[in-house]
Amino acid sequence: MHTDSDLKVFLRWSATQTLNPLHAARTDIERYVRWLQDVRLYQPSTVSRRLSVVIGFYRVCVIDQILPHSPADYVRRPLVPPESPTLGLSHLQFEAMITAARLSANINDFALVAMLGLLGLRIFEACGANIADLGEEHGHRVLKVRGKGGKVVLVPLPPAVARAVDLAVDERDDGPILRNARGARMDRHAATRWLKHLAETAELRIPKMHPHMLRHTFVTTMLDAVVSLRDVQIAARHADPRTTIRYDRARKNLDRHPNYILAAFMASGTWPDQRRGRADERMNG
């Protein structure tokens, strides 16, 4: 979803520099990276993503023999911190947000919060979902989701989410699931405004509410519920488990250290009293 817009940013920057992208040198790509960091003040993860798109662009140019080599080779990526800078909601805040959305007079609010926070959809996936994408698979209500790179996956709808979606759909047979105040398809800007309003209604002290906070909450809440990292990765549709780990705000919590799990699993062979008891039984038997 970001690929087109990220490439456009680079092309627009090149135009302001009167630079033909096909004539760019490595120093030009480095200047672009510094512009993203120093002028646009983007987070390292955003700079890294936008640089990846530029690298991919030039890689295709080399493959198609448009260029003999890529000027983006050996350009340093910014160091991305091990933890995501986005803050999710706490468990109580998430509950308050869900309650405010469920009690809202706007039938789209509950569906919006449920699709982002309980299904973990990205905002473009939620806004792009259509009524025709709803269906059933092996006895489950499902939603066909078009994700990054055009990948299509079936996401099961828990009963609460299904009710929220049905409420938003009302009696319509086609069109978008989520609509704005004019009845047209909701976009990320309308979604952000409504989420800010819901956060205020729920009396949440959040400095900057935005849609990705709910997807972040989807991941962190499952990790806090001790769902396995692999299952969370699959649910979030992260290609790399390291992305999922960046969301784990409690991964340094010693209460969850695997040493305890191993010790509990081997408890029958580690307690001294039990070993003595078995030894006594063998001797007396």
mmCIF file of C-alpha atoms in Angstrom:
data_model
loop_
_atom_site.group_PDB
_atom_site.id
_atom_site.type_symbol
_atom_site.label_atom_id
_atom_site.label_comp_id
_atom_site.label_asym_id
_atom_site.label_seq_id
_atom_site.Cartn_x
_atom_site.Cartn_y
_atom_site.Cartn_z
ATOM 1 C CA MET A 1 0.000 0.000 0.000
ATOM 2 C CA HIS A 2 2.871 2.380 0.842
ATOM 3 C CA THR A 3 4.985 1.516 -2.196
ATOM 4 C CA ASP A 4 3.344 3.905 -4.689
ATOM 5 C CA SER A 5 3.231 6.844 -2.267
ATOM 6 C CA ASP A 6 6.813 6.271 -1.059
ATOM 7 C CA LEU A 7 8.130 6.232 -4.620
ATOM 8 C CA LYS A 8 6.175 9.407 -5.397
ATOM 9 C CA VAL A 9 7.862 11.134 -2.450
ATOM 10 C CA PHE A 10 11.274 10.297 -3.907
ATOM 11 C CA LEU A 11 10.270 11.396 -7.399
ATOM 12 C CA ARG A 12 8.854 14.686 -6.101
ATOM 13 C CA TRP A 13 12.029 15.297 -4.103
ATOM 14 C CA SER A 14 14.095 14.581 -7.227
ATOM 15 C CA ALA A 15 12.034 17.132 -9.152
ATOM 16 C CA THR A 16 12.694 19.807 -6.515
ATOM 17 C CA GLN A 17 16.405 19.047 -6.872
ATOM 18 C CA THR A 18 16.175 19.184 -10.691
ATOM 19 C CA LEU A 19 17.544 15.644 -10.577
ATOM 20 C CA ASN A 20 16.705 13.015 -13.165
ATOM 21 C CA PRO A 21 16.244 9.836 -11.040
ATOM 22 C CA LEU A 22 17.909 7.772 -13.776
ATOM 23 C CA HIS A 23 21.006 9.958 -13.511
ATOM 24 C CA ALA A 24 21.221 9.851 -9.707
ATOM 25 C CA ALA A 25 24.429 8.907 -7.894
ATOM 26 C CA ARG A 26 24.857 7.306 -4.488
ATOM 27 C CA THR A 27 25.455 10.721 -2.914
ATOM 28 C CA ASP A 28 22.047 11.854 -4.213
ATOM 29 C CA ILE A 29 20.300 8.928 -2.501
ATOM 30 C CA GLU A 30 22.185 9.753 0.700
ATOM 31 C CA ARG A 31 21.005 13.376 0.433
ATOM 32 C CA TYR A 32 17.444 12.091 0.065
ATOM 33 C CA VAL A 33 17.819 10.006 3.231
ATOM 34 C CA ARG A 34 19.151 13.018 5.153
ATOM 35 C CA TRP A 35 16.223 15.089 3.881
ATOM 36 C CA LEU A 36 13.781 12.489 5.208
ATOM 37 C CA GLN A 37 15.555 12.552 8.571
ATOM 38 C CA ASP A 38 16.421 16.223 9.044
ATOM 39 C CA VAL A 39 13.695 18.073 7.139
ATOM 40 C CA ARG A 40 10.697 15.757 7.234
ATOM 41 C CA LEU A 41 11.685 14.434 10.671
ATOM 42 C CA TYR A 42 10.448 10.907 9.933
ATOM 43 C CA GLN A 43 10.953 8.033 12.337
ATOM 44 C CA PRO A 44 13.845 5.673 11.483
ATOM 45 C CA SER A 45 11.377 2.916 10.564
ATOM 46 C CA THR A 46 9.648 5.220 8.049
ATOM 47 C CA VAL A 47 12.966 6.351 6.567
ATOM 48 C CA SER A 48 14.076 2.728 6.264
ATOM 49 C CA ARG A 49 10.834 1.779 4.536
ATOM 50 C CA ARG A 50 11.041 4.642 2.061
ATOM 51 C CA LEU A 51 14.664 3.862 1.319
ATOM 52 C CA SER A 52 13.695 0.220 0.694
ATOM 53 C CA VAL A 53 11.239 1.363 -1.976
ATOM 54 C CA VAL A 54 13.954 3.442 -3.677
ATOM 55 C CA ILE A 55 16.356 0.490 -3.530
ATOM 56 C CA GLY A 56 13.687 -1.718 -5.077
ATOM 57 C CA PHE A 57 13.046 0.837 -7.817
ATOM 58 C CA TYR A 58 16.690 0.902 -8.857
ATOM 59 C CA ARG A 59 16.980 -2.872 -8.563
ATOM 60 C CA VAL A 60 14.216 -3.210 -11.162
ATOM 61 C CA CYS A 61 15.988 -0.653 -13.359
ATOM 62 C CA VAL A 62 19.119 -2.823 -13.275
ATOM 63 C CA ILE A 63 17.157 -6.037 -13.930
ATOM 64 C CA ASP A 64 15.435 -4.417 -16.920
ATOM 65 C CA GLN A 65 18.823 -3.134 -18.137
ATOM 66 C CA ILE A 66 17.741 0.487 -17.914
ATOM 67 C CA LEU A 67 20.739 1.175 -15.667
ATOM 68 C CA PRO A 68 24.093 -0.651 -15.483
ATOM 69 C CA HIS A 69 24.151 -0.506 -11.683
ATOM 70 C CA SER A 70 22.064 0.829 -8.799
ATOM 71 C CA PRO A 71 23.013 4.162 -7.182
ATOM 72 C CA ALA A 72 21.216 2.968 -4.044
ATOM 73 C CA ASP A 73 23.733 0.159 -3.442
ATOM 74 C CA TYR A 74 25.638 0.549 -0.184
ATOM 75 C CA VAL A 75 23.453 3.418 1.058
ATOM 76 C CA ARG A 76 23.207 2.989 4.818
ATOM 77 C CA ARG A 77 19.837 2.294 6.314
ATOM 78 C CA PRO A 78 19.013 4.172 9.527
ATOM 79 C CA LEU A 79 19.169 2.144 12.714
ATOM 80 C CA VAL A 80 15.616 1.094 13.612
ATOM 81 C CA PRO A 81 15.067 0.847 17.401
ATOM 82 C CA PRO A 82 14.151 -2.620 18.728
ATOM 83 C CA GLU A 83 10.811 -1.354 20.043
ATOM 84 C CA SER A 84 8.021 0.192 18.012
ATOM 85 C CA PRO A 85 7.664 3.952 18.673
ATOM 86 C CA THR A 86 3.890 3.611 18.336
ATOM 87 C CA LEU A 87 2.131 3.198 21.663
ATOM 88 C CA GLY A 88 -0.846 0.894 21.834
ATOM 89 C CA LEU A 89 -3.717 1.163 24.269
ATOM 90 C CA SER A 90 -3.633 -0.560 27.625
ATOM 91 C CA HIS A 91 -6.160 -3.312 28.278
ATOM 92 C CA LEU A 92 -8.467 -0.954 30.214
ATOM 93 C CA GLN A 93 -8.151 1.790 27.601
ATOM 94 C CA PHE A 94 -9.011 -0.671 24.847
ATOM 95 C CA GLU A 95 -12.081 -1.846 26.759
ATOM 96 C CA ALA A 96 -13.191 1.770 27.223
ATOM 97 C CA MET A 97 -12.697 2.425 23.505
ATOM 98 C CA ILE A 98 -14.763 -0.627 22.555
ATOM 99 C CA THR A 99 -17.533 0.386 24.963
ATOM 100 C CA ALA A 100 -17.652 3.952 23.613
ATOM 101 C CA ALA A 101 -17.817 2.619 20.043
ATOM 102 C CA ARG A 102 -20.538 0.080 20.887
ATOM 103 C CA LEU A 103 -22.702 2.770 22.539
ATOM 104 C CA SER A 104 -22.117 5.326 19.762
ATOM 105 C CA ALA A 105 -25.074 6.484 17.675
ATOM 106 C CA ASN A 106 -22.876 6.103 14.587
ATOM 107 C CA ILE A 107 -23.237 2.493 13.388
ATOM 108 C CA ASN A 108 -19.787 2.624 11.768
ATOM 109 C CA ASP A 109 -17.894 3.313 15.003
ATOM 110 C CA PHE A 110 -18.199 -0.159 16.519
ATOM 111 C CA ALA A 111 -17.267 -1.830 13.230
ATOM 112 C CA LEU A 112 -14.257 0.473 12.772
ATOM 113 C CA VAL A 113 -12.845 -0.211 16.234
ATOM 114 C CA ALA A 114 -13.581 -3.942 15.965
ATOM 115 C CA MET A 115 -11.951 -4.311 12.545
ATOM 116 C CA LEU A 116 -8.818 -2.443 13.628
ATOM 117 C CA GLY A 117 -8.485 -3.602 17.219
ATOM 118 C CA LEU A 118 -10.019 -7.095 17.210
ATOM 119 C CA LEU A 119 -9.069 -8.198 13.692
ATOM 120 C CA GLY A 120 -5.805 -6.257 13.488
ATOM 121 C CA LEU A 121 -6.558 -4.839 10.038
ATOM 122 C CA ARG A 122 -4.501 -2.010 8.637
ATOM 123 C CA ILE A 123 -6.544 1.122 8.041
ATOM 124 C CA PHE A 124 -6.433 0.793 4.238
ATOM 125 C CA GLU A 125 -7.623 -2.826 4.590
ATOM 126 C CA ALA A 126 -10.561 -1.847 6.803
ATOM 127 C CA CYS A 127 -11.596 1.091 4.617
ATOM 128 C CA GLY A 128 -11.213 -1.005 1.463
ATOM 129 C CA ALA A 129 -13.375 -3.873 2.746
ATOM 130 C CA ASN A 130 -16.625 -4.427 0.846
ATOM 131 C CA ILE A 131 -19.853 -6.204 1.706
ATOM 132 C CA ALA A 132 -19.084 -8.630 -1.120
ATOM 133 C CA ASP A 133 -15.928 -9.653 0.792
ATOM 134 C CA LEU A 134 -18.023 -11.184 3.588
ATOM 135 C CA GLY A 135 -18.676 -14.911 3.445
ATOM 136 C CA GLU A 136 -18.453 -18.267 5.197
ATOM 137 C CA GLU A 137 -15.677 -20.852 5.219
ATOM 138 C CA HIS A 138 -15.914 -24.187 7.069
ATOM 139 C CA GLY A 139 -18.615 -22.844 9.370
ATOM 140 C CA HIS A 140 -16.808 -19.567 10.119
ATOM 141 C CA ARG A 141 -17.882 -16.057 9.204
ATOM 142 C CA VAL A 142 -14.928 -14.636 7.293
ATOM 143 C CA LEU A 143 -13.794 -11.426 5.630
ATOM 144 C CA LYS A 144 -11.658 -11.468 2.510
ATOM 145 C CA VAL A 145 -8.886 -8.932 3.149
ATOM 146 C CA ARG A 146 -6.605 -7.449 0.503
ATOM 147 C CA GLY A 147 -3.366 -6.682 2.274
ATOM 148 C CA LYS A 148 0.102 -5.467 1.438
ATOM 149 C CA GLY A 149 1.362 -6.433 -1.979
ATOM 150 C CA GLY A 150 -2.141 -7.354 -3.099
ATOM 151 C CA LYS A 151 -2.116 -10.519 -0.958
ATOM 152 C CA VAL A 152 -5.614 -11.825 -0.225
ATOM 153 C CA VAL A 153 -6.324 -13.648 3.034
ATOM 154 C CA LEU A 154 -9.457 -14.873 4.793
ATOM 155 C CA VAL A 155 -9.805 -13.444 8.292
ATOM 156 C CA PRO A 156 -12.294 -15.147 10.644
ATOM 157 C CA LEU A 157 -14.812 -12.901 12.372
ATOM 158 C CA PRO A 158 -15.404 -13.553 16.077
ATOM 159 C CA PRO A 159 -19.098 -13.146 17.029
ATOM 160 C CA ALA A 160 -18.619 -9.655 18.495
ATOM 161 C CA VAL A 161 -16.887 -8.446 15.322
ATOM 162 C CA ALA A 162 -19.503 -10.104 13.114
ATOM 163 C CA ARG A 163 -22.254 -8.264 15.006
ATOM 164 C CA ALA A 164 -20.415 -4.952 14.632
ATOM 165 C CA VAL A 165 -19.948 -5.510 10.893
ATOM 166 C CA ASP A 166 -23.587 -6.569 10.416
ATOM 167 C CA LEU A 167 -24.685 -3.400 12.207
ATOM 168 C CA ALA A 168 -22.589 -1.242 9.866
ATOM 169 C CA VAL A 169 -23.798 -3.115 6.779
ATOM 170 C CA ASP A 170 -27.412 -2.737 7.907
ATOM 171 C CA GLU A 171 -29.599 -4.071 5.080
ATOM 172 C CA ARG A 172 -27.307 -3.166 2.196
ATOM 173 C CA ASP A 173 -26.276 -5.790 -0.354
ATOM 174 C CA ASP A 174 -23.173 -4.134 -1.778
ATOM 175 C CA GLY A 175 -20.763 -1.267 -1.350
ATOM 176 C CA PRO A 176 -18.175 -0.567 1.366
ATOM 177 C CA ILE A 177 -18.608 -1.910 4.892
ATOM 178 C CA LEU A 178 -17.430 1.337 6.471
ATOM 179 C CA ARG A 179 -18.978 4.605 5.319
ATOM 180 C CA ASN A 180 -18.385 8.243 6.159
ATOM 181 C CA ALA A 181 -20.986 10.828 7.181
ATOM 182 C CA ARG A 182 -21.987 11.329 3.521
ATOM 183 C CA GLY A 183 -22.562 7.623 2.947
ATOM 184 C CA ALA A 184 -19.461 7.214 0.778
ATOM 185 C CA ARG A 185 -16.523 4.919 1.502
ATOM 186 C CA MET A 186 -14.666 5.875 4.641
ATOM 187 C CA ASP A 187 -11.029 6.936 4.209
ATOM 188 C CA ARG A 188 -8.182 7.091 6.719
ATOM 189 C CA HIS A 189 -8.787 10.781 7.421
ATOM 190 C CA ALA A 190 -12.439 10.256 8.417
ATOM 191 C CA ALA A 191 -11.426 7.173 10.421
ATOM 192 C CA THR A 192 -8.802 9.172 12.319
ATOM 193 C CA ARG A 193 -11.303 11.922 13.147
ATOM 194 C CA TRP A 194 -13.861 9.419 14.441
ATOM 195 C CA LEU A 195 -11.296 7.539 16.517
ATOM 196 C CA LYS A 196 -10.181 10.810 18.119
ATOM 197 C CA HIS A 197 -13.810 11.581 18.950
ATOM 198 C CA LEU A 198 -14.315 8.102 20.450
ATOM 199 C CA ALA A 199 -11.144 8.477 22.532
ATOM 200 C CA GLU A 200 -12.486 11.772 23.899
ATOM 201 C CA THR A 201 -15.859 10.168 24.610
ATOM 202 C CA ALA A 202 -14.116 7.346 26.482
ATOM 203 C CA GLU A 203 -12.095 9.998 28.383
ATOM 204 C CA LEU A 204 -8.792 8.507 27.289
ATOM 205 C CA ARG A 205 -5.750 10.711 27.769
ATOM 206 C CA ILE A 206 -4.050 9.981 24.480
ATOM 207 C CA PRO A 207 -2.020 12.809 22.913
ATOM 208 C CA LYS A 208 -2.399 11.652 19.315
ATOM 209 C CA MET A 209 -4.974 8.976 18.532
ATOM 210 C CA HIS A 210 -4.588 7.383 15.104
ATOM 211 C CA PRO A 211 -5.738 4.120 13.444
ATOM 212 C CA HIS A 212 -2.439 2.232 13.723
ATOM 213 C CA MET A 213 -2.660 2.439 17.515
ATOM 214 C CA LEU A 214 -5.496 -0.095 17.395
ATOM 215 C CA ARG A 215 -3.553 -2.516 15.192
ATOM 216 C CA HIS A 216 -0.655 -2.075 17.610
ATOM 217 C CA THR A 217 -3.066 -2.830 20.475
ATOM 218 C CA PHE A 218 -4.259 -5.965 18.639
ATOM 219 C CA VAL A 219 -0.701 -7.317 18.650
ATOM 220 C CA THR A 220 0.327 -6.254 22.162
ATOM 221 C CA THR A 221 -2.904 -7.522 23.739
ATOM 222 C CA MET A 222 -2.416 -10.984 22.236
ATOM 223 C CA LEU A 223 1.196 -11.039 23.392
ATOM 224 C CA ASP A 224 0.101 -9.963 26.881
ATOM 225 C CA ALA A 225 -2.420 -12.832 26.798
ATOM 226 C CA VAL A 226 0.570 -15.162 26.226
ATOM 227 C CA VAL A 227 -0.458 -16.135 22.699
ATOM 228 C CA SER A 228 2.616 -17.653 21.052
ATOM 229 C CA LEU A 229 4.799 -15.327 19.019
ATOM 230 C CA ARG A 230 4.298 -17.497 15.938
ATOM 231 C CA ASP A 231 0.489 -17.348 16.226
ATOM 232 C CA VAL A 232 0.583 -13.583 16.742
ATOM 233 C CA GLN A 233 2.839 -13.200 13.714
ATOM 234 C CA ILE A 234 0.366 -15.196 11.600
ATOM 235 C CA ALA A 235 -2.621 -13.215 12.897
ATOM 236 C CA ALA A 236 -0.887 -9.886 12.258
ATOM 237 C CA ARG A 237 0.386 -11.110 8.875
ATOM 238 C CA HIS A 238 3.942 -9.988 9.598
ATOM 239 C CA ALA A 239 6.415 -11.418 7.105
ATOM 240 C CA ASP A 240 9.229 -11.261 9.657
ATOM 241 C CA PRO A 241 8.842 -12.327 13.314
ATOM 242 C CA ARG A 242 11.192 -9.492 14.271
ATOM 243 C CA THR A 243 8.407 -7.075 13.344
ATOM 244 C CA THR A 244 6.101 -8.799 15.820
ATOM 245 C CA ILE A 245 8.775 -8.754 18.530
ATOM 246 C CA ARG A 246 9.076 -4.960 18.186
ATOM 247 C CA TYR A 247 5.474 -4.706 19.394
ATOM 248 C CA ASP A 248 6.058 -6.838 22.490
ATOM 249 C CA ARG A 249 6.169 -4.235 25.242
ATOM 250 C CA ALA A 250 6.439 -6.957 27.939
ATOM 251 C CA ARG A 251 9.111 -9.136 26.392
ATOM 252 C CA LYS A 252 11.522 -8.143 29.192
ATOM 253 C CA ASN A 253 8.993 -9.165 31.840
ATOM 254 C CA LEU A 254 10.700 -11.876 33.910
ATOM 255 C CA ASP A 255 7.314 -13.357 34.827
ATOM 256 C CA ARG A 256 7.094 -14.627 31.246
ATOM 257 C CA HIS A 257 10.627 -15.978 31.060
ATOM 258 C CA PRO A 258 10.694 -19.425 29.406
ATOM 259 C CA ASN A 259 12.887 -20.730 32.233
ATOM 260 C CA TYR A 260 9.761 -20.963 34.367
ATOM 261 C CA ILE A 261 7.903 -22.890 31.682
ATOM 262 C CA LEU A 262 10.745 -25.386 31.345
ATOM 263 C CA ALA A 263 11.054 -25.808 35.106
ATOM 264 C CA ALA A 264 7.296 -26.386 35.436
ATOM 265 C CA PHE A 265 7.376 -28.920 32.626
ATOM 266 C CA MET A 266 10.216 -30.827 34.298
ATOM 267 C CA ALA A 267 8.826 -30.357 37.821
ATOM 268 C CA SER A 268 8.172 -34.072 38.350
ATOM 269 C CA GLY A 269 11.874 -34.787 38.065
ATOM 270 C CA THR A 270 13.282 -31.789 39.922
ATOM 271 C CA TRP A 271 11.591 -31.755 43.330
ATOM 272 C CA PRO A 272 13.910 -33.320 45.969
ATOM 273 C CA ASP A 273 11.047 -34.765 47.997
ATOM 274 C CA GLN A 274 9.659 -36.544 44.950
ATOM 275 C CA ARG A 275 13.063 -37.980 44.062
ATOM 276 C CA ARG A 276 13.536 -39.220 47.615
ATOM 277 C CA GLY A 277 10.049 -40.669 47.587
ATOM 278 C CA ARG A 278 10.707 -42.628 44.397
ATOM 279 C CA ALA A 279 14.080 -43.804 45.704
ATOM 280 C CA ASP A 280 12.442 -45.038 48.926
ATOM 281 C CA GLU A 281 9.826 -46.881 46.918
ATOM 282 C CA ARG A 282 12.515 -48.653 44.880
ATOM 283 C CA MET A 283 14.441 -49.599 48.009
ATOM 284 C CA ASN A 284 11.363 -50.863 49.849
ATOM 285 C CA GLY A 285 9.968 -52.618 46.791
#
